[in-house]
Amino acid sequence: MTLQLGQVAPDFEADTTQGRIRFHEWLGNSWGVLFSHPKDYTPVCTTELGMTARLKPEFDRRNVKAIGLSVDTLDRHAGWEADIAETQGTAVNFPMISDPDKQVATLYGMIHPEADPSVTVRTVYVIDPNKKIRLMLIYPPSAGRNFDEVIRVIDSLQTTDRHKVATPVNWRPGDRAIVLASLSDEQAKAQFPQGFTTEKPYLRWVDLPKENA
C-alpha cells in the first residue's frame, strides 16, 4: 500500500507493550509519531528508542503520542526495553507494537520489496488529530534518525495550522514566517494586523505573536 501526505492513516488493532490498542482510538485528539524498527536488539534503534523516551516531556507539551513498531514479539520487546533502560539511561515510556505477522508493516508500506522481507523499513510518520499523515521520513539502517527534526517539523505543522502561514528553511519557533502565496495583499493585511514585510511579491514575511508562535 502506497501512502501519501494528507491521506488518513490506516487504522489497525495490535498488541503493544502497553496492551492491545485500536490505533485511531489510542490517538484520540492527539498528534502521533509512529516509527518502525527492523527488529529488536538493533544498535541504531536502541539509541533512538532511548531518545524518544527522553523526549516525552517535549512530546507531551505538543500533545503528541509516540509509538514504535517492530516485527518481533512482546517477550522480545520486554528484553530489549531492559537493554534500552540499561544502555540509554531512560526506561521506554511509550508503547511498542508487536507485529510478527507484519500486518501493520504491510498496511503502512514498511516492507521494501527489494529488501529482506523479514524486516521493516525505518520509517517515521507524523499524524495529526484528524488522523491525516502530515510527514513521512525513511531512513537507511546505518543512519540514526534526527528527532530534533521530527520535533521541529511538528512545531512547524502546528504553527502553520494555527496561523495559516508557511515556514522557511531551518525555521524554529520564534522565527518569522512566510505569508501564504495564495493570499492577496489585502487578505494578508486583514489576517495579519501586525503587518508584514514584502521582499518579493511572492515572498512576504510576518512575525507571529510570541505567545502563540
mmCIF file of C-alpha atoms in Angstrom:
data_model
loop_
_atom_site.group_PDB
_atom_site.id
_atom_site.type_symbol
_atom_site.label_atom_id
_atom_site.label_comp_id
_atom_site.label_asym_id
_atom_site.label_seq_id
_atom_site.Cartn_x
_atom_site.Cartn_y
_atom_site.Cartn_z
ATOM 1 C CA MET A 1 0.000 0.000 0.000
ATOM 2 C CA THR A 2 1.367 3.403 -1.000
ATOM 3 C CA LEU A 3 0.579 6.149 1.487
ATOM 4 C CA GLN A 4 0.580 9.849 0.649
ATOM 5 C CA LEU A 5 0.714 13.049 2.661
ATOM 6 C CA GLY A 6 -2.784 14.237 3.545
ATOM 7 C CA GLN A 7 -4.202 10.716 3.440
ATOM 8 C CA VAL A 8 -5.924 9.303 6.518
ATOM 9 C CA ALA A 9 -3.509 6.993 8.310
ATOM 10 C CA PRO A 10 -4.830 3.414 8.170
ATOM 11 C CA ASP A 11 -6.460 2.217 11.373
ATOM 12 C CA PHE A 12 -5.488 -1.113 12.890
ATOM 13 C CA GLU A 13 -5.635 -3.225 16.029
ATOM 14 C CA ALA A 14 -2.417 -4.552 17.516
ATOM 15 C CA ASP A 15 -0.804 -5.856 20.669
ATOM 16 C CA THR A 16 1.671 -3.466 22.278
ATOM 17 C CA THR A 17 3.873 -3.403 25.349
ATOM 18 C CA GLN A 18 1.123 -1.316 26.986
ATOM 19 C CA GLY A 19 -1.804 -3.530 25.980
ATOM 20 C CA ARG A 20 -3.919 -4.075 22.891
ATOM 21 C CA ILE A 21 -4.913 -0.903 21.056
ATOM 22 C CA ARG A 22 -7.008 0.292 18.169
ATOM 23 C CA PHE A 23 -4.742 2.915 16.649
ATOM 24 C CA HIS A 24 -7.227 5.719 15.909
ATOM 25 C CA GLU A 25 -8.875 5.290 19.287
ATOM 26 C CA TRP A 26 -5.489 5.293 21.008
ATOM 27 C CA LEU A 27 -4.512 8.525 19.230
ATOM 28 C CA GLY A 28 -7.716 10.266 20.251
ATOM 29 C CA ASN A 29 -7.303 14.034 19.786
ATOM 30 C CA SER A 30 -3.512 13.872 19.912
ATOM 31 C CA TRP A 31 -0.851 14.123 17.263
ATOM 32 C CA GLY A 32 1.063 10.900 16.734
ATOM 33 C CA VAL A 33 4.591 9.811 15.820
ATOM 34 C CA LEU A 34 4.630 6.221 14.527
ATOM 35 C CA PHE A 35 8.100 4.899 13.800
ATOM 36 C CA SER A 36 9.228 1.434 12.756
ATOM 37 C CA HIS A 37 12.299 -0.649 13.529
ATOM 38 C CA PRO A 38 13.699 -3.554 11.500
ATOM 39 C CA LYS A 39 13.752 -5.841 14.519
ATOM 40 C CA ASP A 40 14.576 -5.838 18.219
ATOM 41 C CA TYR A 41 18.121 -5.637 19.567
ATOM 42 C CA THR A 42 19.373 -3.429 16.741
ATOM 43 C CA PRO A 43 22.040 -0.924 17.826
ATOM 44 C CA VAL A 44 20.930 2.216 15.992
ATOM 45 C CA CYS A 45 17.292 1.753 17.012
ATOM 46 C CA THR A 46 18.317 1.181 20.615
ATOM 47 C CA THR A 47 19.661 4.737 20.730
ATOM 48 C CA GLU A 48 16.539 6.062 19.001
ATOM 49 C CA LEU A 49 14.155 4.472 21.480
ATOM 50 C CA GLY A 50 16.155 5.937 24.345
ATOM 51 C CA MET A 51 15.983 9.395 22.778
ATOM 52 C CA THR A 52 12.226 9.091 22.200
ATOM 53 C CA ALA A 53 11.763 8.226 25.869
ATOM 54 C CA ARG A 54 13.832 11.243 26.933
ATOM 55 C CA LEU A 55 11.774 13.495 24.663
ATOM 56 C CA LYS A 56 8.459 12.549 26.282
ATOM 57 C CA PRO A 57 8.100 15.931 28.080
ATOM 58 C CA GLU A 58 8.591 17.705 24.735
ATOM 59 C CA PHE A 59 6.074 15.437 23.024
ATOM 60 C CA ASP A 60 3.595 15.933 25.876
ATOM 61 C CA ARG A 61 3.934 19.711 25.600
ATOM 62 C CA ARG A 62 2.953 19.468 21.944
ATOM 63 C CA ASN A 63 0.093 16.982 22.533
ATOM 64 C CA VAL A 64 2.000 14.230 20.725
ATOM 65 C CA LYS A 65 1.920 10.483 21.423
ATOM 66 C CA ALA A 66 4.845 8.332 20.292
ATOM 67 C CA ILE A 67 4.511 4.681 19.348
ATOM 68 C CA GLY A 68 7.087 2.285 17.926
ATOM 69 C CA LEU A 69 6.729 -0.857 15.820
ATOM 70 C CA SER A 70 8.860 -3.955 15.367
ATOM 71 C CA VAL A 71 8.089 -7.301 13.769
ATOM 72 C CA ASP A 72 9.289 -9.083 16.894
ATOM 73 C CA THR A 73 7.117 -10.464 19.692
ATOM 74 C CA LEU A 74 6.172 -8.882 23.008
ATOM 75 C CA ASP A 75 8.542 -11.056 25.035
ATOM 76 C CA ARG A 76 11.461 -9.890 22.895
ATOM 77 C CA HIS A 77 10.243 -6.289 23.241
ATOM 78 C CA ALA A 78 10.429 -6.696 27.030
ATOM 79 C CA GLY A 79 14.010 -7.911 26.893
ATOM 80 C CA TRP A 80 15.019 -5.137 24.502
ATOM 81 C CA GLU A 81 13.395 -2.487 26.704
ATOM 82 C CA ALA A 82 15.517 -3.711 29.626
ATOM 83 C CA ASP A 83 18.644 -3.263 27.492
ATOM 84 C CA ILE A 84 17.485 0.213 26.423
ATOM 85 C CA ALA A 85 16.974 1.292 30.037
ATOM 86 C CA GLU A 86 20.424 -0.028 30.912
ATOM 87 C CA THR A 87 22.356 1.445 27.987
ATOM 88 C CA GLN A 88 20.424 4.687 27.360
ATOM 89 C CA GLY A 89 19.667 5.605 30.965
ATOM 90 C CA THR A 90 15.926 6.003 30.309
ATOM 91 C CA ALA A 91 13.125 3.469 30.517
ATOM 92 C CA VAL A 92 10.901 3.170 27.463
ATOM 93 C CA ASN A 93 7.730 5.114 28.346
ATOM 94 C CA PHE A 94 5.661 4.654 25.195
ATOM 95 C CA PRO A 95 4.073 1.576 23.584
ATOM 96 C CA MET A 96 5.886 -0.677 21.153
ATOM 97 C CA ILE A 97 3.715 -2.554 18.669
ATOM 98 C CA SER A 98 4.353 -6.260 18.222
ATOM 99 C CA ASP A 99 3.816 -7.054 14.543
ATOM 100 C CA PRO A 100 5.184 -10.588 13.953
ATOM 101 C CA ASP A 101 2.756 -11.260 11.115
ATOM 102 C CA LYS A 102 3.740 -7.910 9.540
ATOM 103 C CA GLN A 103 0.108 -6.848 9.066
ATOM 104 C CA VAL A 104 0.708 -3.286 10.246
ATOM 105 C CA ALA A 105 4.053 -3.056 8.443
ATOM 106 C CA THR A 106 2.384 -4.163 5.222
ATOM 107 C CA LEU A 107 -0.582 -1.826 5.760
ATOM 108 C CA TYR A 108 1.809 1.118 6.036
ATOM 109 C CA GLY A 109 4.106 0.024 3.210
ATOM 110 C CA MET A 110 7.032 -0.571 5.552
ATOM 111 C CA ILE A 111 8.279 -3.717 3.782
ATOM 112 C CA HIS A 112 10.561 -2.822 0.894
ATOM 113 C CA PRO A 113 10.103 -5.281 -1.989
ATOM 114 C CA GLU A 114 13.840 -5.460 -2.721
ATOM 115 C CA ALA A 115 14.966 -5.759 0.905
ATOM 116 C CA ASP A 116 14.867 -8.584 3.419
ATOM 117 C CA PRO A 117 11.127 -9.319 3.725
ATOM 118 C CA SER A 118 11.557 -10.175 7.394
ATOM 119 C CA VAL A 119 12.409 -6.613 8.416
ATOM 120 C CA THR A 120 10.648 -3.277 8.170
ATOM 121 C CA VAL A 121 11.852 -0.116 6.504
ATOM 122 C CA ARG A 122 12.881 2.517 9.083
ATOM 123 C CA THR A 123 10.000 4.932 8.587
ATOM 124 C CA VAL A 124 8.610 7.834 10.616
ATOM 125 C CA TYR A 125 5.025 9.025 10.235
ATOM 126 C CA VAL A 126 3.673 12.198 11.847
ATOM 127 C CA ILE A 127 -0.119 12.030 12.080
ATOM 128 C CA ASP A 128 -2.392 14.903 13.097
ATOM 129 C CA PRO A 129 -5.504 14.775 15.325
ATOM 130 C CA ASN A 130 -7.661 14.329 12.206
ATOM 131 C CA LYS A 131 -5.672 11.105 11.618
ATOM 132 C CA LYS A 132 -4.080 12.520 8.461
ATOM 133 C CA ILE A 133 -0.466 11.795 7.583
ATOM 134 C CA ARG A 134 1.477 15.062 7.640
ATOM 135 C CA LEU A 135 5.072 13.849 7.363
ATOM 136 C CA MET A 136 6.885 10.710 6.195
ATOM 137 C CA LEU A 137 10.619 10.131 6.639
ATOM 138 C CA ILE A 138 12.505 6.990 5.560
ATOM 139 C CA TYR A 139 15.964 6.302 6.942
ATOM 140 C CA PRO A 140 18.626 3.761 5.951
ATOM 141 C CA PRO A 141 19.663 1.186 8.563
ATOM 142 C CA SER A 142 23.010 2.874 9.244
ATOM 143 C CA ALA A 143 21.813 6.435 9.924
ATOM 144 C CA GLY A 144 20.170 7.265 13.231
ATOM 145 C CA ARG A 145 17.009 9.329 12.978
ATOM 146 C CA ASN A 146 17.136 13.014 13.879
ATOM 147 C CA PHE A 147 14.365 13.509 16.428
ATOM 148 C CA ASP A 148 15.236 17.201 16.694
ATOM 149 C CA GLU A 149 13.982 17.423 13.121
ATOM 150 C CA VAL A 150 10.828 15.471 13.949
ATOM 151 C CA ILE A 151 10.098 17.926 16.776
ATOM 152 C CA ARG A 152 10.938 20.887 14.517
ATOM 153 C CA VAL A 153 8.518 19.752 11.811
ATOM 154 C CA ILE A 154 5.765 19.145 14.373
ATOM 155 C CA ASP A 155 6.309 22.711 15.622
ATOM 156 C CA SER A 156 6.069 23.933 12.040
ATOM 157 C CA LEU A 157 2.919 21.942 11.295
ATOM 158 C CA GLN A 158 1.187 23.114 14.454
ATOM 159 C CA THR A 159 2.208 26.725 13.821
ATOM 160 C CA THR A 160 1.132 26.701 10.187
ATOM 161 C CA ASP A 161 -2.190 25.096 11.082
ATOM 162 C CA ARG A 162 -2.818 27.704 13.776
ATOM 163 C CA HIS A 163 -1.697 30.822 11.909
ATOM 164 C CA LYS A 164 -2.226 29.820 8.260
ATOM 165 C CA VAL A 165 1.361 30.572 7.261
ATOM 166 C CA ALA A 166 4.326 28.696 5.827
ATOM 167 C CA THR A 167 7.746 28.348 7.436
ATOM 168 C CA PRO A 168 11.106 28.907 5.705
ATOM 169 C CA VAL A 169 14.241 26.800 5.648
ATOM 170 C CA ASN A 170 15.564 25.780 9.070
ATOM 171 C CA TRP A 171 12.651 27.546 10.789
ATOM 172 C CA ARG A 172 12.379 27.342 14.565
ATOM 173 C CA PRO A 173 9.621 28.630 16.889
ATOM 174 C CA GLY A 174 10.045 32.374 17.298
ATOM 175 C CA ASP A 175 11.459 32.877 13.790
ATOM 176 C CA ARG A 176 9.496 34.896 11.259
ATOM 177 C CA ALA A 177 7.114 33.024 8.987
ATOM 178 C CA ILE A 178 6.020 33.361 5.372
ATOM 179 C CA VAL A 179 2.642 34.705 4.249
ATOM 180 C CA LEU A 180 0.913 32.124 2.076
ATOM 181 C CA ALA A 181 1.247 32.847 -1.634
ATOM 182 C CA SER A 182 -2.465 32.141 -2.026
ATOM 183 C CA LEU A 183 -3.341 35.285 -0.022
ATOM 184 C CA SER A 184 -3.635 38.643 -1.766
ATOM 185 C CA ASP A 185 -2.029 41.632 -0.043
ATOM 186 C CA GLU A 186 -5.479 42.781 1.086
ATOM 187 C CA GLN A 187 -6.269 39.380 2.562
ATOM 188 C CA ALA A 188 -2.859 39.291 4.241
ATOM 189 C CA LYS A 189 -3.431 42.738 5.789
ATOM 190 C CA ALA A 190 -6.704 41.500 7.252
ATOM 191 C CA GLN A 191 -5.175 38.288 8.541
ATOM 192 C CA PHE A 192 -2.020 39.880 9.945
ATOM 193 C CA PRO A 193 -2.922 43.244 11.532
ATOM 194 C CA GLN A 194 0.626 43.413 12.926
ATOM 195 C CA GLY A 195 1.759 43.900 9.327
ATOM 196 C CA PHE A 196 4.166 42.051 7.085
ATOM 197 C CA THR A 197 7.266 42.796 5.004
ATOM 198 C CA THR A 198 7.302 42.262 1.249
ATOM 199 C CA GLU A 199 10.691 41.189 -0.090
ATOM 200 C CA LYS A 200 9.290 39.973 -3.396
ATOM 201 C CA PRO A 201 5.627 39.827 -4.455
ATOM 202 C CA TYR A 202 5.736 36.095 -3.708
ATOM 203 C CA LEU A 203 7.954 36.349 -0.608
ATOM 204 C CA ARG A 204 6.293 38.163 2.298
ATOM 205 C CA TRP A 205 7.496 37.858 5.898
ATOM 206 C CA VAL A 206 5.432 38.089 9.060
ATOM 207 C CA ASP A 207 6.309 37.992 12.762
ATOM 208 C CA LEU A 208 3.907 35.806 14.726
ATOM 209 C CA PRO A 209 2.707 36.583 18.246
ATOM 210 C CA LYS A 210 5.397 35.310 20.593
ATOM 211 C CA GLU A 211 2.974 33.668 22.986
ATOM 212 C CA ASN A 212 1.408 31.598 20.198
ATOM 213 C CA ALA A 213 4.329 31.018 17.870
#
